[in-house]
PDB file of C-alpha atoms and ligand atoms in Angstrom:
ATOM      1  CA  MET S   1      14.657  -0.267 -19.248  1.00 42.00           C
ATOM      2  CA  GLU S   2      16.375   0.498 -15.946  1.00 46.00           C
ATOM      3  CA  ASN S   3      16.047   4.087 -14.812  1.00 51.00           C
ATOM      4  CA  GLY S   4      16.341   3.931 -11.024  1.00 89.00           C
ATOM      5  CA  LYS S   5      12.692   4.886 -10.638  1.00 96.00           C
ATOM      6  CA  ALA S   6      10.220   2.439  -9.154  1.00 97.00           C
ATOM      7  CA  ILE S   7       7.219   4.546 -10.125  1.00 98.00           C
ATOM      8  CA  GLU S   8       6.815   7.444 -12.503  1.00 98.00           C
ATOM      9  CA  ILE S   9       3.372   9.013 -12.869  1.00 98.00           C
ATOM     10  CA  LYS S  10       2.705  11.801 -15.341  1.00 98.00           C
ATOM     11  CA  GLU S  11      -0.479  13.859 -15.501  1.00 98.00           C
ATOM     12  CA  LEU S  12      -2.689  11.086 -14.170  1.00 98.00           C
ATOM     13  CA  CYS S  13      -6.382  11.926 -14.122  1.00 98.00           C
ATOM     14  CA  PHE S  14      -9.091   9.526 -13.019  1.00 98.00           C
ATOM     15  CA  GLN S  15     -12.852   9.744 -13.093  1.00 98.00           C
ATOM     16  CA  TYR S  16     -15.233   7.031 -11.792  1.00 97.00           C
ATOM     17  CA  PRO S  17     -17.922   5.861 -14.244  1.00 96.00           C
ATOM     18  CA  ASP S  18     -20.568   7.899 -12.398  1.00 96.00           C
ATOM     19  CA  GLY S  19     -18.649  11.046 -13.329  1.00 94.00           C
ATOM     20  CA  THR S  20     -16.924  11.635  -9.953  1.00 95.00           C
ATOM     21  CA  ASP S  21     -13.637  13.340 -10.788  1.00 96.00           C
ATOM     22  CA  VAL S  22     -11.053  12.060  -8.345  1.00 98.00           C
ATOM     23  CA  LEU S  23      -7.456  12.425  -9.564  1.00 98.00           C
ATOM     24  CA  LYS S  24      -6.673  15.734 -11.205  1.00 98.00           C
ATOM     25  CA  GLY S  25      -3.261  15.659 -12.860  1.00 97.00           C
ATOM     26  CA  ILE S  26      -0.987  13.692 -10.528  1.00 98.00           C
ATOM     27  CA  ASN S  27       2.769  13.884 -11.178  1.00 98.00           C
ATOM     28  CA  LEU S  28       4.879  11.677  -8.943  1.00 97.00           C
ATOM     29  CA  SER S  29       8.272   9.941  -9.033  1.00 97.00           C
ATOM     30  CA  ILE S  30       9.283   7.338  -6.502  1.00 98.00           C
ATOM     31  CA  HIS S  31      12.808   5.949  -6.476  1.00 97.00           C
ATOM     32  CA  ARG S  32      13.630   2.328  -5.866  1.00 97.00           C
ATOM     33  CA  GLY S  33      13.985   1.578  -2.180  1.00 96.00           C
ATOM     34  CA  GLU S  34      12.059   4.642  -1.023  1.00 97.00           C
ATOM     35  CA  SER S  35       9.297   4.538   1.584  1.00 97.00           C
ATOM     36  CA  VAL S  36       6.763   7.186   0.691  1.00 98.00           C
ATOM     37  CA  GLY S  37       3.738   8.067   2.782  1.00 98.00           C
ATOM     38  CA  ILE S  38       0.569   9.432   1.219  1.00 98.00           C
ATOM     39  CA  ILE S  39      -1.568  11.354   3.658  1.00 97.00           C
ATOM     40  CA  GLY S  40      -4.749  13.354   3.229  1.00 96.00           C
ATOM     41  CA  PRO S  41      -8.320  13.525   4.505  1.00 94.00           C
ATOM     42  CA  ASN S  42     -11.167  11.094   3.694  1.00 94.00           C
ATOM     43  CA  GLY S  43     -12.152  11.239   0.055  1.00 96.00           C
ATOM     44  CA  ALA S  44      -8.903  12.895  -1.093  1.00 97.00           C
ATOM     45  CA  GLY S  45      -8.298  10.106  -3.627  1.00 97.00           C
ATOM     46  CA  LYS S  46      -5.576   8.112  -1.832  1.00 97.00           C
ATOM     47  CA  SER S  47      -7.081   4.652  -2.409  1.00 96.00           C
ATOM     48  CA  THR S  48      -7.989   5.593  -5.976  1.00 97.00           C
ATOM     49  CA  LEU S  49      -4.361   6.564  -6.610  1.00 98.00           C
ATOM     50  CA  LEU S  50      -3.090   3.229  -5.264  1.00 97.00           C
ATOM     51  CA  LEU S  51      -5.528   1.272  -7.416  1.00 97.00           C
ATOM     52  CA  ASN S  52      -4.087   3.063 -10.464  1.00 98.00           C
ATOM     53  CA  LEU S  53      -0.622   1.682  -9.660  1.00 97.00           C
ATOM     54  CA  ASN S  54      -1.369  -1.843 -10.860  1.00 95.00           C
ATOM     55  CA  GLY S  55      -4.180  -1.254 -13.304  1.00 96.00           C
ATOM     56  CA  ILE S  56      -7.138  -2.231 -11.125  1.00 96.00           C
ATOM     57  CA  LEU S  57      -8.236   1.242 -12.202  1.00 97.00           C
ATOM     58  CA  ILE S  58      -6.808   2.849 -15.313  1.00 97.00           C
ATOM     59  CA  GLY S  59      -7.018   6.603 -15.761  1.00 97.00           C
ATOM     60  CA  ASN S  60      -5.730   9.068 -18.332  1.00 97.00           C
ATOM     61  CA  GLY S  61      -2.045   9.893 -18.207  1.00 97.00           C
ATOM     62  CA  ARG S  62       1.041   7.748 -17.883  1.00 97.00           C
ATOM     63  CA  VAL S  63       1.994   5.270 -15.168  1.00 98.00           C
ATOM     64  CA  GLU S  64       5.412   3.587 -15.379  1.00 97.00           C
ATOM     65  CA  ILE S  65       6.372   0.773 -13.033  1.00 97.00           C
ATOM     66  CA  MET S  66      10.055  -0.217 -12.805  1.00 96.00           C
ATOM     67  CA  GLY S  67      10.527   1.378 -16.218  1.00 95.00           C
ATOM     68  CA  MET S  68       7.563  -0.403 -17.822  1.00 96.00           C
ATOM     69  CA  GLU S  69       4.558   1.577 -19.004  1.00 97.00           C
ATOM     70  CA  LEU S  70       1.307   0.252 -17.546  1.00 97.00           C
ATOM     71  CA  ASN S  71      -1.249  -0.695 -20.165  1.00 95.00           C
ATOM     72  CA  LYS S  72      -4.019  -3.251 -20.581  1.00 93.00           C
ATOM     73  CA  ARG S  73      -1.677  -5.761 -22.254  1.00 94.00           C
ATOM     74  CA  ASN S  74       0.902  -6.083 -19.485  1.00 95.00           C
ATOM     75  CA  LEU S  75      -1.282  -6.121 -16.379  1.00 95.00           C
ATOM     76  CA  LYS S  76      -0.063  -9.574 -15.311  1.00 93.00           C
ATOM     77  CA  ARG S  77       3.582  -8.482 -15.329  1.00 94.00           C
ATOM     78  CA  ILE S  78       2.739  -5.178 -13.664  1.00 96.00           C
ATOM     79  CA  ARG S  79       0.842  -6.986 -10.896  1.00 94.00           C
ATOM     80  CA  GLU S  80       3.853  -9.188 -10.221  1.00 93.00           C
ATOM     81  CA  LYS S  81       5.838  -5.992  -9.656  1.00 96.00           C
ATOM     82  CA  VAL S  82       3.298  -4.025  -7.597  1.00 97.00           C
ATOM     83  CA  GLY S  83       1.377  -5.640  -4.759  1.00 97.00           C
ATOM     84  CA  ILE S  84      -1.438  -3.684  -3.148  1.00 97.00           C
ATOM     85  CA  VAL S  85      -2.626  -4.408   0.364  1.00 96.00           C
ATOM     86  CA  PHE S  86      -6.206  -3.150   0.218  1.00 94.00           C
ATOM     87  CA  GLN S  87      -7.830  -0.914   2.805  1.00 90.00           C
ATOM     88  CA  ASN S  88     -10.596  -3.490   3.327  1.00 92.00           C
ATOM     89  CA  PRO S  89      -9.327  -7.091   3.704  1.00 94.00           C
ATOM     90  CA  ASP S  90     -12.664  -8.455   2.455  1.00 95.00           C
ATOM     91  CA  ASP S  91     -11.633  -7.098  -0.963  1.00 94.00           C
ATOM     92  CA  GLN S  92      -8.429  -9.170  -0.801  1.00 95.00           C
ATOM     93  CA  LEU S  93      -9.486 -12.524   0.617  1.00 97.00           C
ATOM     94  CA  PHE S  94     -11.764 -14.743  -1.437  1.00 96.00           C
ATOM     95  CA  CYS S  95     -10.581 -18.344  -0.977  1.00 97.00           C
ATOM     96  CA  PRO S  96     -12.054 -20.965   1.389  1.00 97.00           C
ATOM     97  CA  THR S  97      -8.809 -21.171   3.377  1.00 98.00           C
ATOM     98  CA  VAL S  98      -6.032 -18.814   4.423  1.00 98.00           C
ATOM     99  CA  TRP S  99      -3.462 -21.117   2.756  1.00 98.00           C
ATOM    100  CA  GLU S 100      -5.199 -20.848  -0.613  1.00 98.00           C
ATOM    101  CA  ASP S 101      -5.405 -17.069  -0.397  1.00 98.00           C
ATOM    102  CA  VAL S 102      -1.699 -16.718   0.433  1.00 98.00           C
ATOM    103  CA  ALA S 103      -0.712 -19.320  -2.197  1.00 98.00           C
ATOM    104  CA  PHE S 104      -2.870 -17.735  -4.925  1.00 97.00           C
ATOM    105  CA  GLY S 105      -0.279 -15.187  -6.124  1.00 96.00           C
ATOM    106  CA  PRO S 106       2.719 -17.570  -6.261  1.00 97.00           C
ATOM    107  CA  GLN S 107       0.549 -20.211  -7.981  1.00 97.00           C
ATOM    108  CA  ASN S 108      -0.384 -17.719 -10.687  1.00 94.00           C
ATOM    109  CA  MET S 109       3.245 -16.771 -11.080  1.00 94.00           C
ATOM    110  CA  GLY S 110       4.017 -20.408 -11.908  1.00 95.00           C
ATOM    111  CA  PHE S 111       6.253 -21.356  -8.980  1.00 97.00           C
ATOM    112  CA  SER S 112       6.870 -25.023  -8.152  1.00 97.00           C
ATOM    113  CA  GLU S 113       4.897 -26.670  -5.364  1.00 97.00           C
ATOM    114  CA  ASP S 114       7.931 -26.576  -3.055  1.00 98.00           C
ATOM    115  CA  ASP S 115       8.464 -22.874  -3.724  1.00 98.00           C
ATOM    116  CA  ILE S 116       4.777 -22.133  -3.160  1.00 98.00           C
ATOM    117  CA  ASN S 117       4.823 -23.942   0.177  1.00 98.00           C
ATOM    118  CA  LYS S 118       7.992 -22.085   1.194  1.00 98.00           C
ATOM    119  CA  ARG S 119       6.543 -18.709   0.192  1.00 98.00           C
ATOM    120  CA  VAL S 120       3.312 -19.324   2.101  1.00 98.00           C
ATOM    121  CA  ARG S 121       5.222 -20.493   5.167  1.00 98.00           C
ATOM    122  CA  GLU S 122       7.530 -17.462   5.172  1.00 97.00           C
ATOM    123  CA  ALA S 123       4.708 -14.964   4.569  1.00 97.00           C
ATOM    124  CA  MET S 124       2.644 -16.467   7.382  1.00 97.00           C
ATOM    125  CA  GLU S 125       5.659 -16.332   9.705  1.00 96.00           C
ATOM    126  CA  THR S 126       6.253 -12.683   8.824  1.00 94.00           C
ATOM    127  CA  VAL S 127       2.697 -11.700   9.789  1.00 92.00           C
ATOM    128  CA  ARG S 128       2.927 -14.003  12.852  1.00 92.00           C
ATOM    129  CA  LEU S 129      -0.020 -16.179  11.852  1.00 95.00           C
ATOM    130  CA  SER S 130       1.662 -19.561  11.384  1.00 97.00           C
ATOM    131  CA  GLY S 131      -0.915 -22.218  12.226  1.00 97.00           C
ATOM    132  CA  PHE S 132      -3.819 -20.276  10.682  1.00 98.00           C
ATOM    133  CA  GLU S 133      -3.386 -21.880   7.237  1.00 98.00           C
ATOM    134  CA  LYS S 134      -6.460 -24.110   7.376  1.00 98.00           C
ATOM    135  CA  ARG S 135      -8.761 -21.455   8.821  1.00 98.00           C
ATOM    136  CA  SER S 136     -11.453 -19.748   6.781  1.00 98.00           C
ATOM    137  CA  PRO S 137     -10.478 -16.101   6.175  1.00 97.00           C
ATOM    138  CA  HIS S 138     -14.083 -15.089   6.736  1.00 95.00           C
ATOM    139  CA  HIS S 139     -14.027 -16.353  10.298  1.00 95.00           C
ATOM    140  CA  LEU S 140     -10.974 -14.347  11.316  1.00 95.00           C
ATOM    141  CA  SER S 141     -11.033 -11.139  13.326  1.00 92.00           C
ATOM    142  CA  LEU S 142     -10.561  -7.920  11.358  1.00 90.00           C
ATOM    143  CA  GLY S 143      -6.983  -7.484  12.593  1.00 90.00           C
ATOM    144  CA  GLU S 144      -6.152 -11.088  11.635  1.00 93.00           C
ATOM    145  CA  LYS S 145      -7.712 -10.578   8.199  1.00 94.00           C
ATOM    146  CA  LYS S 146      -5.548  -7.488   7.688  1.00 93.00           C
ATOM    147  CA  ARG S 147      -2.447  -9.515   8.508  1.00 93.00           C
ATOM    148  CA  VAL S 148      -3.485 -12.347   6.130  1.00 96.00           C
ATOM    149  CA  SER S 149      -4.072  -9.707   3.429  1.00 96.00           C
ATOM    150  CA  LEU S 150      -0.494  -8.555   3.900  1.00 95.00           C
ATOM    151  CA  ALA S 151       0.683 -12.179   3.647  1.00 97.00           C
ATOM    152  CA  THR S 152      -1.115 -12.601   0.276  1.00 98.00           C
ATOM    153  CA  VAL S 153       1.093  -9.802  -1.075  1.00 97.00           C
ATOM    154  CA  LEU S 154       4.323 -10.763   0.717  1.00 97.00           C
ATOM    155  CA  SER S 155       4.154 -14.285  -0.744  1.00 98.00           C
ATOM    156  CA  MET S 156       4.674 -12.754  -4.207  1.00 97.00           C
ATOM    157  CA  THR S 157       7.765 -10.732  -3.097  1.00 96.00           C
ATOM    158  CA  PRO S 158       6.866  -7.800  -5.362  1.00 97.00           C
ATOM    159  CA  ASP S 159       9.360  -4.999  -6.083  1.00 97.00           C
ATOM    160  CA  ILE S 160       6.831  -2.441  -4.853  1.00 98.00           C
ATOM    161  CA  ILE S 161       4.259  -2.809  -2.091  1.00 98.00           C
ATOM    162  CA  ALA S 162       1.466  -0.278  -1.660  1.00 98.00           C
ATOM    163  CA  PHE S 163      -0.277  -0.391   1.701  1.00 97.00           C
ATOM    164  CA  ASP S 164      -3.702   1.190   2.152  1.00 96.00           C
ATOM    165  CA  GLU S 165      -4.265   2.012   5.826  1.00 94.00           C
ATOM    166  CA  PRO S 166      -2.258  -0.984   7.051  1.00 93.00           C
ATOM    167  CA  SER S 167      -2.442  -0.138  10.751  1.00 91.00           C
ATOM    168  CA  SER S 168      -6.180   0.505  11.098  1.00 88.00           C
ATOM    169  CA  ASN S 169      -7.986  -2.042  13.290  1.00 84.00           C
ATOM    170  CA  LEU S 170      -4.741  -3.492  14.629  1.00 86.00           C
ATOM    171  CA  ASP S 171      -4.160  -3.680  18.378  1.00 88.00           C
ATOM    172  CA  PRO S 172      -1.157  -1.714  19.731  1.00 90.00           C
ATOM    173  CA  ASN S 173       1.171  -4.719  19.755  1.00 88.00           C
ATOM    174  CA  SER S 174       0.191  -5.714  16.207  1.00 86.00           C
ATOM    175  CA  GLN S 175       0.721  -2.094  15.078  1.00 89.00           C
ATOM    176  CA  LYS S 176       4.204  -2.146  16.544  1.00 90.00           C
ATOM    177  CA  GLN S 177       4.938  -5.481  14.852  1.00 87.00           C
ATOM    178  CA  LEU S 178       3.540  -4.184  11.571  1.00 89.00           C
ATOM    179  CA  ILE S 179       5.837  -1.154  11.637  1.00 92.00           C
ATOM    180  CA  HIS S 180       8.770  -3.470  12.327  1.00 91.00           C
ATOM    181  CA  THR S 181       7.691  -5.795   9.479  1.00 90.00           C
ATOM    182  CA  ILE S 182       7.191  -2.983   6.959  1.00 93.00           C
ATOM    183  CA  LYS S 183      10.565  -1.453   7.844  1.00 94.00           C
ATOM    184  CA  SER S 184      12.308  -4.789   7.338  1.00 91.00           C
ATOM    185  CA  LEU S 185      10.890  -5.356   3.828  1.00 93.00           C
ATOM    186  CA  PRO S 186      13.423  -4.738   1.057  1.00 93.00           C
ATOM    187  CA  SER S 187      10.795  -3.514  -1.453  1.00 95.00           C
ATOM    188  CA  THR S 188       9.898   0.035  -2.423  1.00 98.00           C
ATOM    189  CA  LYS S 189       6.967   1.050  -0.207  1.00 98.00           C
ATOM    190  CA  ILE S 190       4.034   3.376  -0.531  1.00 98.00           C
ATOM    191  CA  ILE S 191       1.952   3.757   2.566  1.00 97.00           C
ATOM    192  CA  VAL S 192      -1.422   5.445   2.664  1.00 97.00           C
ATOM    193  CA  THR S 193      -2.262   6.233   6.249  1.00 95.00           C
ATOM    194  CA  HIS S 194      -4.039   8.522   8.685  1.00 92.00           C
ATOM    195  CA  ASP S 195      -1.527   7.402  11.317  1.00 92.00           C
ATOM    196  CA  LEU S 196       1.079  10.157  11.166  1.00 92.00           C
ATOM    197  CA  TYR S 197       3.088   8.508  13.917  1.00 90.00           C
ATOM    198  CA  MET S 198       3.523   5.401  11.752  1.00 92.00           C
ATOM    199  CA  ALA S 199       4.235   7.556   8.703  1.00 94.00           C
ATOM    200  CA  GLY S 200       6.915   9.383  10.709  1.00 93.00           C
ATOM    201  CA  ASP S 201       8.479   6.118  11.776  1.00 94.00           C
ATOM    202  CA  ILE S 202       8.541   4.407   8.372  1.00 96.00           C
ATOM    203  CA  CYS S 203       8.595   6.971   5.566  1.00 97.00           C
ATOM    204  CA  ASN S 204      11.484   9.020   4.216  1.00 96.00           C
ATOM    205  CA  ARG S 205       9.106  11.249   2.249  1.00 97.00           C
ATOM    206  CA  LEU S 206       5.498  12.370   2.639  1.00 98.00           C
ATOM    207  CA  ILE S 207       2.997  13.488   0.081  1.00 98.00           C
ATOM    208  CA  ILE S 208      -0.203  15.326   0.939  1.00 97.00           C
ATOM    209  CA  LEU S 209      -3.088  14.514  -1.370  1.00 98.00           C
ATOM    210  CA  PHE S 210      -6.047  16.863  -1.120  1.00 97.00           C
ATOM    211  CA  ASN S 211      -9.059  16.918  -3.378  1.00 97.00           C
ATOM    212  CA  GLY S 212      -7.315  14.777  -5.998  1.00 98.00           C
ATOM    213  CA  GLU S 213      -4.149  16.873  -6.183  1.00 98.00           C
ATOM    214  CA  ILE S 214      -0.690  16.660  -4.645  1.00 98.00           C
ATOM    215  CA  VAL S 215      -0.573  19.856  -2.615  1.00 97.00           C
ATOM    216  CA  ALA S 216       2.700  19.280  -0.744  1.00 97.00           C
ATOM    217  CA  GLU S 217       5.617  16.894  -0.644  1.00 97.00           C
ATOM    218  CA  GLY S 218       8.847  16.798   1.260  1.00 97.00           C
ATOM    219  CA  GLU S 219      10.990  14.991   3.760  1.00 97.00           C
ATOM    220  CA  THR S 220       8.825  13.371   6.405  1.00 96.00           C
ATOM    221  CA  TRP S 221       9.890  15.469   9.371  1.00 92.00           C
ATOM    222  CA  GLU S 222       9.789  18.707   7.409  1.00 95.00           C
ATOM    223  CA  ILE S 223       6.150  18.016   6.618  1.00 96.00           C
ATOM    224  CA  LEU S 224       5.269  16.814  10.114  1.00 94.00           C
ATOM    225  CA  LYS S 225       6.895  19.848  11.735  1.00 93.00           C
ATOM    226  CA  ASN S 226       4.880  22.223   9.562  1.00 94.00           C
ATOM    227  CA  GLN S 227       1.832  22.688  11.765  1.00 92.00           C
ATOM    228  CA  GLU S 228       0.324  25.363   9.565  1.00 93.00           C
ATOM    229  CA  LEU S 229       0.525  23.117   6.482  1.00 95.00           C
ATOM    230  CA  LEU S 230      -1.035  20.156   8.305  1.00 94.00           C
ATOM    231  CA  ASN S 231      -3.860  22.282   9.684  1.00 93.00           C
ATOM    232  CA  ARG S 232      -4.600  23.692   6.249  1.00 94.00           C
ATOM    233  CA  TYR S 233      -5.284  20.180   4.975  1.00 94.00           C
ATOM    234  CA  ASP S 234      -7.158  18.829   8.022  1.00 90.00           C
ATOM    235  CA  LEU S 235      -4.265  16.655   9.204  1.00 91.00           C
ATOM    236  CA  PRO S 236      -3.875  17.261  12.935  1.00 79.00           C
ATOM    237  CA  LEU S 237      -0.957  15.511  14.605  1.00 77.00           C
ATOM    238  CA  GLY S 238      -1.916  12.938  17.231  1.00 67.00           C
ATOM    239  CA  ASP S 239      -0.456  13.235  20.745  1.00 64.00           C
ATOM    240  CA  ARG S 240       1.995  10.379  20.115  1.00 64.00           C
ATOM    241  CA  CYS S 241       3.399  12.249  17.140  1.00 64.00           C
ATOM    242  CA  ARG S 242       3.591  15.596  18.904  1.00 62.00           C
ATOM    243  CA  VAL S 243       5.770  14.037  21.607  1.00 62.00           C
ATOM    244  CA  CYS S 244       8.170  12.660  18.964  1.00 65.00           C
ATOM    245  CA  ILE S 245       8.553  15.992  17.207  1.00 63.00           C
ATOM    246  CA  LYS S 246       9.454  17.904  20.393  1.00 58.00           C
TER     247      LYS S 246
HETATM  248  N1  ATP O   1     -16.548   3.303  -7.183  1.00 82.77           N
HETATM  249  C1  ATP O   1     -16.710   4.606  -7.006  1.00 82.77           C
HETATM  250  N2  ATP O   1     -17.628   5.301  -7.743  1.00 82.77           N
HETATM  251  C2  ATP O   1     -17.780   6.633  -7.583  1.00 82.77           C
HETATM  252  N3  ATP O   1     -17.074   7.376  -6.702  1.00 82.77           N
HETATM  253  C3  ATP O   1     -16.171   6.744  -5.955  1.00 82.77           C
HETATM  254  C4  ATP O   1     -15.941   5.334  -6.055  1.00 82.77           C
HETATM  255  N4  ATP O   1     -14.979   4.984  -5.179  1.00 82.77           N
HETATM  256  C5  ATP O   1     -14.620   6.134  -4.563  1.00 82.77           C
HETATM  257  N5  ATP O   1     -15.324   7.186  -5.028  1.00 82.77           N
HETATM  258  C6  ATP O   1     -15.195   8.596  -4.631  1.00 82.77           C
HETATM  259  O1  ATP O   1     -13.885   9.020  -4.973  1.00 82.77           O
HETATM  260  C7  ATP O   1     -13.374   9.905  -3.978  1.00 82.77           C
HETATM  261  C8  ATP O   1     -12.017   9.416  -3.521  1.00 82.77           C
HETATM  262  O2  ATP O   1     -12.190   8.173  -2.856  1.00 82.77           O
HETATM  263  P1  ATP O   1     -10.980   7.372  -2.245  1.00 82.77           P
HETATM  264  O3  ATP O   1     -11.522   6.100  -1.723  1.00 82.77           O
HETATM  265  O4  ATP O   1      -9.885   7.313  -3.245  1.00 82.77           O
HETATM  266  O5  ATP O   1     -10.557   8.358  -1.047  1.00 82.77           O
HETATM  267  P2  ATP O   1      -9.487   8.138   0.121  1.00 82.77           P
HETATM  268  O6  ATP O   1      -8.560   9.320   0.081  1.00 82.77           O
HETATM  269  O7  ATP O   1      -8.879   6.790   0.020  1.00 82.77           O
HETATM  270  O8  ATP O   1     -10.399   8.272   1.429  1.00 82.77           O
HETATM  271  P3  ATP O   1     -10.359   7.472   2.842  1.00 82.77           P
HETATM  272  O9  ATP O   1      -9.349   8.210   3.708  1.00 82.77           O
HETATM  273  O10 ATP O   1     -11.745   7.655   3.363  1.00 82.77           O
HETATM  274  O11 ATP O   1     -10.005   6.039   2.596  1.00 82.77           O
HETATM  275  C9  ATP O   1     -14.427   9.986  -2.884  1.00 82.77           C
HETATM  276  O12 ATP O   1     -15.151  11.174  -3.066  1.00 82.77           O
HETATM  277  C10 ATP O   1     -15.298   8.781  -3.127  1.00 82.77           C
HETATM  278  O13 ATP O   1     -16.613   9.033  -2.733  1.00 82.77           O
HETATM  279 MG1   MG O   2      -8.988   5.094   1.183  1.00 82.77          MG
END
């Protein structure tokens, strides 16, 4: 079922088992090829929303990915379509070597050995960590782990990539490279970030999530220029961003 939408979410509500109500009726459409930023203060529900995109968490409501309704029976196919780069790389990396972590997705998808090797090589080149394949992920620096986490998703070439705080803990050069890498990816992108400068550079549309609800959405620069709106939701512009808007 082709409908031009990468993601369609209707009335999504999510509550953690301890009773914490997090998502309160999210409605969201994302077209194929879009780059959408999700911004909002700590605890707004941004990570929870991303985890609902590939069924790591399943709430009440409807989530459709590339025209396919997400349910417990099609999680494998959904996860081939949506890759999530987690906020914390320790949640993503679990193999003894970097190579195994990056190869894990393509292996599960049933690619040939040659294809797996090619995918790992290309993903490692994209995150500029060629040569790290035999290293233990647990002995890498935090910034290196974040880049390997991205490689574990890139190696699957999913239609949609959701990034949770991709630029945190990266040095300035790695942040610049990351922005360049994300922009060059052909997939539909969803980027959760506190870095409004990066959001401004990459995203065509921004969504403000506050207290589990979408409280504003619009073209990136319309949102970033609206000082009163940003202040209302505790989203002050950094100096870098203010310079760009002037
Ligand atoms: N496993 C859990 N059990 C109970 N509550 C949780 C759990 N994980 C998160 N929460 C709560 O859900 C709310 C939303 O958390 P979430 O991690 O989605 O926020 P966030 O917008 O990603 O914040 P941040 O900017 O700090 O990453 C928070 O109040 C958090 O305390
Ligand atoms: Mg988060």
